[in-house]
mmCIF file of C-alpha atoms in Angstrom:
data_model
loop_
_atom_site.group_PDB
_atom_site.id
_atom_site.type_symbol
_atom_site.label_atom_id
_atom_site.label_comp_id
_atom_site.label_asym_id
_atom_site.label_seq_id
_atom_site.Cartn_x
_atom_site.Cartn_y
_atom_site.Cartn_z
ATOM 1 C CA GLU A 1 95.007 137.712 92.254
ATOM 2 C CA MET A 2 97.947 140.203 93.464
ATOM 3 C CA GLN A 3 98.916 141.030 89.977
ATOM 4 C CA ARG A 4 95.231 141.425 88.948
ATOM 5 C CA GLU A 5 94.762 143.815 91.795
ATOM 6 C CA ALA A 6 97.709 145.922 91.206
ATOM 7 C CA LEU A 7 96.675 146.331 87.530
ATOM 8 C CA ASP A 8 93.192 147.543 88.469
ATOM 9 C CA SER A 9 94.351 149.927 90.767
ATOM 10 C CA ALA A 10 97.060 151.372 88.326
ATOM 11 C CA ALA A 11 96.545 154.678 86.759
ATOM 12 C CA PRO A 12 95.414 154.496 83.014
ATOM 13 C CA VAL A 13 98.873 155.591 82.007
ATOM 14 C CA VAL A 14 100.556 152.695 83.609
ATOM 15 C CA ARG A 15 97.918 150.141 82.074
ATOM 16 C CA GLU A 16 98.797 150.955 78.660
ATOM 17 C CA ARG A 17 102.488 150.157 79.413
ATOM 18 C CA LEU A 18 101.516 146.198 79.654
ATOM 19 C CA PRO A 19 104.369 144.098 78.435
ATOM 20 C CA THR A 20 103.966 142.500 75.149
ATOM 21 C CA ARG A 21 105.145 139.501 73.471
ATOM 22 C CA GLY A 22 104.749 138.487 69.646
ATOM 23 C CA VAL A 23 103.075 135.013 68.871
ATOM 24 C CA ALA A 24 103.491 133.972 65.204
ATOM 25 C CA LEU A 25 100.981 131.525 64.105
ATOM 26 C CA ARG A 26 100.856 129.110 61.189
ATOM 27 C CA ARG A 27 99.156 126.179 60.008
ATOM 28 C CA THR A 28 101.135 122.850 59.841
ATOM 29 C CA ASP A 29 101.410 120.218 57.291
ATOM 30 C CA VAL A 30 99.230 117.714 59.154
ATOM 31 C CA GLY A 31 96.396 120.522 59.668
ATOM 32 C CA GLY A 32 97.354 121.670 62.815
ATOM 33 C CA LEU A 33 98.049 124.902 64.344
ATOM 34 C CA ALA A 34 101.704 125.977 65.618
ATOM 35 C CA ALA A 35 102.629 129.068 67.243
ATOM 36 C CA GLU A 36 106.315 130.501 67.810
ATOM 37 C CA LEU A 37 106.783 132.710 70.877
ATOM 38 C CA GLU A 38 109.019 135.934 70.526
ATOM 39 C CA GLY A 39 112.041 135.461 72.710
ATOM 40 C CA GLY A 40 111.969 131.743 72.964
ATOM 41 C CA SER A 41 109.777 128.957 74.204
ATOM 42 C CA ASP A 42 109.288 130.021 78.056
ATOM 43 C CA PRO A 43 105.669 130.634 78.641
ATOM 44 C CA PRO A 44 104.187 133.740 78.675
ATOM 45 C CA ARG A 45 103.489 135.379 82.160
ATOM 46 C CA CYS A 46 100.339 136.581 83.701
ATOM 47 C CA GLY A 47 99.666 140.201 82.643
ATOM 48 C CA THR A 48 101.375 139.970 79.407
ATOM 49 C CA VAL A 49 99.432 141.116 76.258
ATOM 50 C CA LEU A 50 100.064 138.620 73.400
ATOM 51 C CA LEU A 51 100.405 139.887 69.960
ATOM 52 C CA PHE A 52 99.105 137.110 67.429
ATOM 53 C CA GLU A 53 100.366 137.502 64.028
ATOM 54 C CA GLY A 54 99.273 135.414 61.055
ATOM 55 C CA LEU A 55 95.804 134.506 62.335
ATOM 56 C CA VAL A 56 93.960 135.635 59.384
ATOM 57 C CA ASP A 57 96.394 133.587 57.319
ATOM 58 C CA CYS A 58 95.216 130.434 59.235
ATOM 59 C CA LEU A 59 91.661 130.833 58.316
ATOM 60 C CA ASP A 60 90.425 128.955 55.326
ATOM 61 C CA ALA A 61 87.598 131.262 54.382
ATOM 62 C CA THR A 62 85.377 133.820 56.129
ATOM 63 C CA GLY A 63 83.043 132.810 58.498
ATOM 64 C CA ALA A 64 85.679 130.898 60.755
ATOM 65 C CA VAL A 65 85.252 131.436 64.403
ATOM 66 C CA VAL A 66 88.019 132.394 66.668
ATOM 67 C CA ALA A 67 88.159 132.188 70.640
ATOM 68 C CA VAL A 68 90.553 131.522 73.323
ATOM 69 C CA ALA A 69 89.524 129.173 76.132
ATOM 70 C CA VAL A 70 91.051 130.257 79.692
ATOM 71 C CA PRO A 71 91.689 128.298 82.672
ATOM 72 C CA SER A 72 88.710 129.491 84.444
ATOM 73 C CA GLY A 73 86.451 127.712 81.868
ATOM 74 C CA GLU A 74 85.317 130.567 80.043
ATOM 75 C CA VAL A 75 85.852 130.589 76.038
ATOM 76 C CA LEU A 76 86.406 134.233 74.752
ATOM 77 C CA SER A 77 85.605 134.903 71.155
ATOM 78 C CA ILE A 78 88.215 136.783 69.084
ATOM 79 C CA GLU A 79 87.263 138.797 65.911
ATOM 80 C CA PRO A 80 89.793 138.032 63.312
ATOM 81 C CA HIS A 81 91.183 141.117 61.461
ATOM 82 C CA LEU A 82 94.391 141.891 59.443
ATOM 83 C CA GLY A 83 97.165 142.971 61.340
ATOM 84 C CA GLN A 84 98.116 142.106 65.210
ATOM 85 C CA ILE A 85 95.372 140.886 67.253
ATOM 86 C CA CYS A 86 95.838 141.555 70.941
ATOM 87 C CA PHE A 87 95.149 139.149 73.637
ATOM 88 C CA TRP A 88 95.550 140.061 77.467
ATOM 89 C CA VAL A 89 96.647 136.799 79.633
ATOM 90 C CA ALA A 90 94.823 137.627 82.910
ATOM 91 C CA GLU A 91 94.964 134.053 84.427
ATOM 92 C CA TYR A 92 97.381 131.521 85.312
ATOM 93 C CA GLY A 93 97.239 128.065 83.851
ATOM 94 C CA MET A 94 96.603 126.557 80.540
ATOM 95 C CA HIS A 95 94.961 128.332 77.624
ATOM 96 C CA GLU A 96 93.898 126.980 74.173
ATOM 97 C CA LEU A 97 93.446 128.774 71.100
ATOM 98 C CA ARG A 98 90.914 127.575 68.802
ATOM 99 C CA ILE A 99 89.803 128.232 65.281
ATOM 100 C CA GLU A 100 86.870 126.488 63.980
ATOM 101 C CA CYS A 101 87.031 126.556 60.367
ATOM 102 C CA ALA A 102 83.975 127.093 57.867
ATOM 103 C CA ASN A 103 84.115 123.430 56.766
ATOM 104 C CA GLY A 104 84.003 122.316 60.316
ATOM 105 C CA VAL A 105 87.630 121.679 60.678
ATOM 106 C CA MET A 106 88.805 122.731 64.318
ATOM 107 C CA LEU A 107 92.429 123.977 65.056
ATOM 108 C CA LYS A 108 93.590 124.084 68.293
ATOM 109 C CA HIS A 109 97.035 125.383 70.134
ATOM 110 C CA ARG A 110 97.515 124.959 73.950
ATOM 111 C CA PHE A 111 100.094 127.573 75.691
ATOM 112 C CA MET A 112 100.785 127.765 79.358
ATOM 113 C CA ALA A 113 100.769 131.103 81.018
ATOM 114 C CA THR A 114 102.889 131.299 84.348
ATOM 115 C CA SER A 115 103.864 133.702 87.049
ATOM 116 C CA ASN A 116 106.583 134.479 89.405
ATOM 117 C CA LEU A 117 104.782 132.186 91.951
ATOM 118 C CA GLY A 118 104.239 129.445 89.272
ATOM 119 C CA ASP A 119 108.151 129.520 88.486
ATOM 120 C CA PHE A 120 109.076 128.987 91.809
ATOM 121 C CA ALA A 121 106.620 126.148 92.744
ATOM 122 C CA GLU A 122 107.930 124.469 89.283
ATOM 123 C CA ALA A 123 111.460 125.121 90.565
ATOM 124 C CA LEU A 124 110.872 123.731 94.089
ATOM 125 C CA ASP A 125 109.315 120.605 92.667
ATOM 126 C CA HIS A 126 112.488 120.112 90.541
ATOM 127 C CA PHE A 127 114.438 120.626 93.606
ATOM 128 C CA HIS A 128 112.660 117.755 95.600
ATOM 129 C CA ASP A 129 112.739 115.368 92.836
ATOM 130 C CA SER A 130 116.672 115.693 92.702
ATOM 131 C CA CYS A 131 116.636 115.074 96.186
ATOM 132 C CA ASP A 132 114.243 112.275 96.223
ATOM 133 C CA TRP A 133 116.046 110.628 93.221
ATOM 134 C CA VAL A 134 119.531 111.340 93.787
ATOM 135 C CA TRP A 135 120.552 107.738 94.246
ATOM 136 C CA ASP A 136 122.402 106.275 91.114
ATOM 137 C CA GLY A 137 120.983 102.915 91.599
ATOM 138 C CA HIS A 138 124.460 101.312 92.867
ATOM 139 C CA TRP A 139 123.887 99.480 96.438
ATOM 140 C CA THR A 140 126.917 99.479 98.359
ATOM 141 C CA GLU A 141 128.151 98.167 101.618
ATOM 142 C CA GLU A 142 128.319 101.827 102.906
ATOM 143 C CA LEU A 143 124.704 102.467 102.051
ATOM 144 C CA GLU A 144 123.281 99.250 103.416
ATOM 145 C CA GLU A 145 125.257 99.922 106.631
ATOM 146 C CA ALA A 146 124.107 103.656 106.958
ATOM 147 C CA THR A 147 120.485 102.147 106.185
ATOM 148 C CA MET A 148 120.857 99.654 109.027
ATOM 149 C CA GLU A 149 122.003 102.063 111.542
ATOM 150 C CA LEU A 150 119.132 104.542 110.609
ATOM 151 C CA LEU A 151 116.608 101.931 111.317
ATOM 152 C CA ALA A 152 118.051 100.928 114.622
ATOM 153 C CA ALA A 153 118.502 104.648 115.550
ATOM 154 C CA LEU A 154 114.818 105.182 114.733
ATOM 155 C CA ASP A 155 114.004 102.587 117.287
ATOM 156 C CA SER A 156 116.157 104.040 119.822
ATOM 157 C CA HIS A 157 114.859 107.194 119.256
ATOM 158 C CA PHE A 158 111.199 106.487 119.806
ATOM 159 C CA GLU A 159 112.068 104.483 122.841
ATOM 160 C CA SER A 160 113.378 107.496 124.287
ATOM 161 C CA MET A 161 110.701 109.661 122.822
ATOM 162 C CA GLU A 162 107.885 107.290 124.461
ATOM 163 C CA ALA A 163 109.646 107.336 127.932
ATOM 164 C CA ALA A 164 109.827 111.422 127.708
ATOM 165 C CA LEU A 165 106.050 111.699 126.761
ATOM 166 C CA SER A 166 104.909 109.250 129.084
ATOM 167 C CA ARG A 167 104.870 111.864 131.931
ATOM 168 C CA SER A 168 102.345 114.003 129.934
ATOM 169 C CA PRO A 169 98.547 113.546 130.177
ATOM 170 C CA MET A 170 98.723 114.253 126.223
ATOM 171 C CA GLY A 171 101.576 111.972 125.528
ATOM 172 C CA SER A 172 99.772 109.222 123.642
ATOM 173 C CA SER A 173 98.168 112.051 121.598
ATOM 174 C CA MET A 174 101.511 113.847 120.739
ATOM 175 C CA LEU A 175 102.959 110.081 119.776
ATOM 176 C CA SER A 176 99.742 109.426 117.606
ATOM 177 C CA GLU A 177 100.673 112.495 115.595
ATOM 178 C CA ILE A 178 104.298 111.232 114.686
ATOM 179 C CA GLY A 179 103.437 107.619 114.674
ATOM 180 C CA PRO A 180 102.471 107.759 110.733
ATOM 181 C CA SER A 181 105.821 109.378 109.784
ATOM 182 C CA ARG A 182 107.674 106.577 111.820
ATOM 183 C CA ARG A 183 105.794 103.797 110.014
ATOM 184 C CA ARG A 184 106.421 105.452 106.589
ATOM 185 C CA VAL A 185 110.128 105.722 107.388
ATOM 186 C CA GLU A 186 110.393 102.179 108.686
ATOM 187 C CA SER A 187 108.280 100.878 105.640
ATOM 188 C CA SER A 188 110.588 102.741 103.211
ATOM 189 C CA LEU A 189 113.714 101.450 104.813
ATOM 190 C CA ALA A 190 112.717 97.985 104.800
ATOM 191 C CA LYS A 191 111.543 97.783 101.230
ATOM 192 C CA ALA A 192 115.059 99.406 100.438
ATOM 193 C CA LEU A 193 117.099 96.979 102.276
ATOM 194 C CA GLU A 194 114.977 94.026 101.012
ATOM 195 C CA GLY A 195 114.937 94.892 97.130
ATOM 196 C CA HIS A 196 117.397 97.752 96.773
ATOM 197 C CA ASP A 197 114.361 99.403 94.969
ATOM 198 C CA ALA A 198 115.315 102.900 93.660
ATOM 199 C CA GLN A 199 111.703 104.096 94.545
ATOM 200 C CA SER A 200 112.106 102.885 98.083
ATOM 201 C CA VAL A 201 115.333 104.559 98.375
ATOM 202 C CA GLY A 202 113.850 107.851 97.042
ATOM 203 C CA ARG A 203 110.781 107.656 99.456
ATOM 204 C CA VAL A 204 113.234 107.424 102.297
ATOM 205 C CA TYR A 205 114.125 111.150 102.016
ATOM 206 C CA GLY A 206 110.535 112.461 101.802
ATOM 207 C CA ALA A 207 109.734 110.321 104.772
ATOM 208 C CA VAL A 208 112.691 111.363 106.764
ATOM 209 C CA ARG A 209 111.947 114.991 105.915
ATOM 210 C CA SER A 210 108.324 114.691 107.302
ATOM 211 C CA LEU A 211 109.500 112.854 110.391
ATOM 212 C CA LEU A 212 111.885 115.454 111.362
ATOM 213 C CA SER A 213 109.468 118.187 110.636
ATOM 214 C CA SER A 214 107.077 116.509 113.016
ATOM 215 C CA GLN A 215 109.755 115.993 115.639
ATOM 216 C CA SER A 216 110.613 119.676 115.659
ATOM 217 C CA LEU A 217 107.105 120.659 116.528
ATOM 218 C CA LEU A 218 106.908 118.150 119.525
ATOM 219 C CA ASP A 219 110.335 119.519 120.522
ATOM 220 C CA MET A 220 108.376 123.071 120.397
ATOM 221 C CA PHE A 221 105.277 122.224 122.239
ATOM 222 C CA GLY A 222 105.928 119.154 123.990
ATOM 223 C CA PRO A 223 107.228 120.991 127.118
ATOM 224 C CA MET A 224 104.209 123.295 127.152
ATOM 225 C CA LEU A 225 101.756 120.284 127.288
ATOM 226 C CA GLY A 226 103.644 118.740 130.040
ATOM 227 C CA GLY A 227 105.989 116.467 128.461
ATOM 228 C CA GLY A 228 109.501 115.771 128.903
ATOM 229 C CA THR A 229 112.362 116.868 126.480
ATOM 230 C CA ILE A 230 114.841 114.634 124.877
ATOM 231 C CA GLY A 231 117.427 116.954 123.833
ATOM 232 C CA SER A 232 118.088 118.854 120.557
ATOM 233 C CA LEU A 233 117.057 116.935 117.421
ATOM 234 C CA GLN A 234 120.103 118.195 115.484
ATOM 235 C CA ASP A 235 122.284 116.643 118.284
ATOM 236 C CA SER A 236 120.567 113.495 118.487
ATOM 237 C CA PRO A 237 121.795 110.064 117.409
ATOM 238 C CA LEU A 238 119.057 109.819 114.717
ATOM 239 C CA TYR A 239 119.954 113.334 113.107
ATOM 240 C CA GLN A 240 123.429 111.974 112.889
ATOM 241 C CA ARG A 241 122.244 108.705 111.158
ATOM 242 C CA VAL A 242 120.167 110.308 108.926
ATOM 243 C CA ILE A 243 123.100 112.764 107.631
ATOM 244 C CA ASP A 244 125.284 109.464 107.325
ATOM 245 C CA PHE A 245 122.456 107.574 105.178
ATOM 246 C CA GLU A 246 122.230 110.944 102.653
ATOM 247 C CA LYS A 247 125.877 110.867 102.277
ATOM 248 C CA ALA A 248 125.986 107.131 101.595
ATOM 249 C CA ARG A 249 123.023 107.331 99.156
#
């Protein structure tokens, strides 16, 4: 939306300098439609003008209908002609180039349009996937010991937390906010100990991350609501056991 607003507010001279990228189209041997992007297979970015080449050669006869379906659900018609055919990619998401031939055969080619924000989100997904599934599947005594110690530290930490929050009239409410994160960690740890399951070991990372985030919020707002404190989270035994577990994993 920001890119579109910037383009709409730009001067006409700037609008004429939109980035372009060539797309060579051809029909495949199996009756499909293939496209080769200029500069590699990376998806085009929003705001790019795609220059389709070879579109007319893909048509079997006159009377074919060409259109592009955009992420919003609209289907935009394209008038086939010789030379390059320009299409401005204005939306993030999956697009589909469609050619309906005169004989009723439908040729389709799907392509993704991305943006800086989309690339960041994808990189963040890959990062968390790597963190979740960093374990190589080899269960060791060190990993089992770290898992047991993390489970014990979790119980001790919540005992201290319950004692600290018992003095607050909103203590039970604050404990209920962090309760689901605790149960998720305990469940993942128990399954990891019982079955040495890679999925459960991976889920421990996400569960602990959620727990620590909730704990940080309690540390911030707990004293304001009349609750006691249990010290800095980074200095707690639980935090150290989390580090030991990650090292063993």
